[in-house]
XYZ file of C-alpha atoms in Angstrom:
286
model
C 96.336 88.306 114.019
C 93.012 89.588 112.550
C 91.356 92.655 113.158
C 87.619 93.624 113.179
C 86.162 96.730 111.979
C 82.708 97.975 113.642
C 80.327 100.294 111.450
C 77.455 101.843 113.373
C 74.581 103.296 111.512
C 72.181 105.808 112.699
C 68.562 106.607 111.109
C 69.951 110.401 110.301
C 72.462 108.946 107.734
C 75.281 108.927 109.762
C 78.133 106.222 110.251
C 80.641 105.900 112.881
C 83.787 103.444 112.701
C 85.284 101.397 115.672
C 87.969 98.819 115.637
C 89.560 96.048 117.772
C 92.296 93.554 117.525
C 91.217 89.788 116.629
C 88.320 88.716 115.254
C 84.751 89.802 116.386
C 83.832 88.639 119.967
C 80.690 90.902 120.339
C 77.557 88.567 121.194
C 73.916 89.866 120.269
C 73.095 90.449 123.690
C 75.941 92.997 124.188
C 74.828 94.894 121.375
C 71.175 95.019 122.235
C 71.638 97.653 124.854
C 72.972 100.125 122.201
C 69.997 99.446 119.249
C 67.597 102.134 119.295
C 69.669 104.562 121.692
C 71.469 108.075 121.004
C 75.044 107.833 120.760
C 74.973 110.809 123.480
C 73.741 108.148 126.069
C 76.941 106.318 125.804
C 79.399 109.072 126.929
C 81.937 107.425 129.178
C 80.913 104.236 128.502
C 82.759 101.529 130.950
C 81.915 98.345 128.734
C 83.136 98.041 125.133
C 86.302 99.921 123.572
C 85.459 98.881 120.028
C 82.139 100.424 120.454
C 83.315 103.503 122.060
C 85.323 104.655 119.138
C 82.203 104.068 116.678
C 79.910 106.160 119.275
C 82.522 109.037 119.866
C 83.102 109.036 115.778
C 79.283 109.496 115.375
C 78.776 112.142 118.098
C 81.921 114.017 116.813
C 80.397 113.665 113.176
C 76.842 114.720 114.399
C 78.456 117.908 116.062
C 81.130 118.290 113.610
C 83.876 118.387 116.275
C 86.977 116.107 116.903
C 86.311 113.428 119.339
C 88.677 115.089 122.173
C 86.127 117.813 122.681
C 83.741 115.209 124.001
C 86.250 114.063 126.605
C 87.597 117.271 128.025
C 89.602 120.187 127.414
C 92.587 119.566 125.095
C 96.129 119.816 127.075
C 98.576 118.732 124.050
C 98.320 118.631 120.293
C 100.926 115.610 119.875
C 100.893 112.605 121.693
C 104.113 110.422 122.118
C 103.489 106.942 120.873
C 105.811 103.658 120.881
C 106.193 100.596 118.857
C 105.269 97.258 119.755
C 106.695 93.840 118.743
C 106.982 90.495 120.108
C 109.974 88.542 121.576
C 112.377 86.974 119.017
C 115.907 85.866 118.595
C 118.549 88.614 119.333
C 119.328 89.321 115.710
C 115.762 89.770 114.718
C 115.183 92.098 117.893
C 117.935 94.294 116.615
C 116.162 94.707 113.025
C 112.830 95.435 115.309
C 114.887 98.372 116.792
C 115.895 99.529 113.283
C 112.567 99.294 111.848
C 110.908 101.410 114.803
C 113.638 103.918 114.004
C 112.852 104.446 110.434
C 109.168 104.694 111.458
C 110.050 107.434 113.746
C 109.482 106.150 116.847
C 111.577 106.545 120.252
C 110.386 103.830 122.026
C 109.656 100.033 121.422
C 107.685 97.577 123.744
C 107.997 93.886 123.707
C 106.797 91.095 126.208
C 109.555 89.164 127.708
C 109.236 85.474 127.017
C 111.387 82.952 128.966
C 111.972 81.181 125.786
C 114.237 83.938 124.758
C 117.019 85.196 126.621
C 116.305 88.920 127.584
C 119.915 89.851 128.258
C 121.100 88.653 125.009
C 117.995 90.484 123.278
C 118.685 93.770 124.887
C 122.596 93.670 124.357
C 121.463 93.028 120.607
C 119.434 96.171 120.521
C 121.380 98.228 122.474
C 124.221 97.731 119.984
C 122.211 98.962 116.886
C 119.857 101.662 118.496
C 120.660 105.364 118.110
C 121.257 107.370 120.942
C 117.934 108.468 122.994
C 116.067 105.171 121.814
C 114.652 103.258 124.609
C 112.956 99.916 125.520
C 109.900 99.062 127.432
C 110.242 95.633 128.657
C 106.995 93.813 129.693
C 107.714 91.378 132.448
C 104.243 90.040 132.279
C 103.760 89.907 136.339
C 104.498 86.202 136.440
C 107.333 86.293 138.619
C 108.010 86.862 142.469
C 110.829 89.372 143.694
C 112.863 86.222 144.943
C 113.181 84.777 141.465
C 113.516 87.779 139.185
C 115.187 90.302 141.469
C 118.735 89.793 140.451
C 117.915 89.828 136.619
C 116.016 93.055 137.268
C 119.014 94.425 138.955
C 121.263 93.676 135.583
C 118.668 95.281 133.303
C 118.772 98.397 135.338
C 122.126 98.735 134.269
C 121.476 98.845 130.406
C 121.111 102.586 129.393
C 118.518 101.266 126.493
C 116.054 100.003 129.165
C 113.756 102.615 129.792
C 110.822 101.211 131.459
C 109.961 97.719 133.195
C 106.303 96.616 133.003
C 104.644 94.368 135.457
C 108.301 93.698 136.757
C 106.948 90.964 139.570
C 103.696 89.586 140.890
C 101.090 92.448 142.141
C 100.520 90.401 145.513
C 102.613 92.358 147.482
C 102.957 96.040 147.139
C 105.803 96.267 149.682
C 107.918 94.349 146.953
C 107.057 96.833 144.401
C 108.169 99.646 146.694
C 111.270 97.716 147.044
C 112.131 97.771 143.681
C 111.559 101.427 143.345
C 114.260 101.691 146.129
C 116.677 99.659 144.173
C 116.011 100.379 140.610
C 117.075 103.461 138.736
C 114.557 102.529 135.889
C 110.922 103.559 136.329
C 108.539 100.520 136.930
C 104.974 100.258 135.402
C 101.535 98.699 136.740
C 99.399 97.474 134.074
C 97.621 94.307 135.521
C 98.156 95.781 139.157
C 95.244 97.012 140.694
C 94.570 100.764 140.484
C 95.113 101.057 144.331
C 98.788 101.061 143.303
C 98.536 104.582 141.993
C 97.299 105.774 145.553
C 99.975 103.816 147.095
C 102.880 105.368 145.203
C 104.395 101.989 144.519
C 104.564 102.318 141.019
C 106.267 105.043 138.681
C 103.681 104.833 135.909
C 100.507 102.846 135.378
C 99.055 101.598 132.045
C 95.793 101.949 131.100
C 95.431 98.881 128.916
C 92.622 98.350 126.332
C 90.444 100.403 128.614
C 86.895 101.326 127.843
C 86.654 105.255 127.571
C 84.837 105.597 131.123
C 87.511 103.377 132.634
C 90.330 105.554 131.150
C 88.601 108.509 132.418
C 88.686 107.238 136.016
C 92.217 106.199 135.825
C 93.325 109.217 134.214
C 91.733 111.247 136.664
C 93.116 109.222 139.580
C 96.915 109.352 138.255
C 96.388 113.173 137.805
C 95.266 113.518 141.597
C 98.395 111.394 142.546
C 100.706 113.107 139.870
C 101.617 109.944 138.392
C 102.017 109.652 134.547
C 100.079 107.079 132.826
C 99.944 105.644 129.352
C 97.351 104.102 127.264
C 97.778 100.538 125.376
C 95.060 99.675 122.706
C 95.593 96.994 120.075
C 94.350 97.794 116.442
C 95.302 99.967 113.388
C 94.821 103.571 112.335
C 91.436 104.005 113.406
C 92.143 102.755 116.975
C 95.163 104.861 117.194
C 93.102 108.126 116.103
C 90.728 107.432 119.266
C 93.792 106.978 121.480
C 95.325 110.348 120.350
C 92.026 111.851 121.282
C 92.028 110.352 124.616
C 95.785 111.307 125.185
C 94.958 114.782 124.126
C 92.845 115.436 127.114
C 94.529 113.621 129.899
C 96.968 115.697 131.726
C 98.559 112.698 133.172
C 98.933 110.850 129.640
C 102.571 111.780 129.209
C 103.930 108.449 129.000
C 104.539 106.724 125.298
C 101.269 105.154 124.382
C 101.371 101.710 122.762
C 99.179 100.898 119.593
C 99.668 98.170 116.715
C 99.072 100.740 114.187
C 102.267 100.341 111.923
C 102.539 96.399 112.129
C 100.205 95.880 109.089
C 101.428 96.636 105.750
C 97.752 97.939 104.478
C 95.290 99.824 106.411
C 91.669 100.585 105.635
C 92.145 104.163 106.233
C 92.733 107.069 103.657
C 95.848 108.362 105.692
C 98.234 107.228 108.205
C 99.358 109.233 111.120
C 102.770 110.188 110.642
C 105.211 109.544 113.399
C 107.560 112.643 113.987
C 110.255 112.163 116.820
C 108.304 109.719 118.501
C 105.037 111.525 118.386
C 101.868 111.862 116.451
C 99.367 114.876 115.902
C 96.009 114.678 117.422
C 93.578 114.473 114.553
C 91.522 117.820 113.931
C 88.486 115.744 112.534
C 85.998 113.367 114.429
């Protein structure tokens, strides 16, 4: 997969860096709104995460403060993080667990794929995992309860399964509530509406790939509802650094946040945020 680094320059000699997964998709008309403005015009911008990262970098450099100070008061100086992989045959999934553990992770997320047998995968991963290591299974929200309920019940009995993301379609909140009653494993909504937070039909909510303004809103709603949230952002060390600044100030951001930061052998940054017991330190610079 490609990555794009966004370099945003100012007329006072400062340069901000942003990042996103995949190739550049920004159009000239999207960029036009930002040209000739101050970075401070874009606090809590609700549009382009990759530019949010660069703009907060610029503001932090201008004021010589870490980005979290531009979002809110700090509530934690270390942020829990999760590894991420793709669906592979069981033996390969077991290797993914061992690699994640070597890097210091305590959680591993992947998207369950109908091509692979998730129960065989989970069994292989459970066999090699250390005590306390957990799986975050993303069921892709593509099955109704009637088709997948029994499978979820069996996965619920696996000690390594720690979360079920988007386990069923999001058209019927009552069925989500039913799953909460039937399963001990927490269920997490990602593509479900934010209304799920207020309705209380999920045990956690994912603010996936959210521009900063959207993430702030989700975090505030979740804090009021006393529901935990997690962030999920695709990218390398730049992207993960911004995620850490965000999670540092959101009281509800207690779940393990997902990023791709350790999937590339090399990165463009001069340092890597080390993982210790499943957490990274919040950067002390912009």
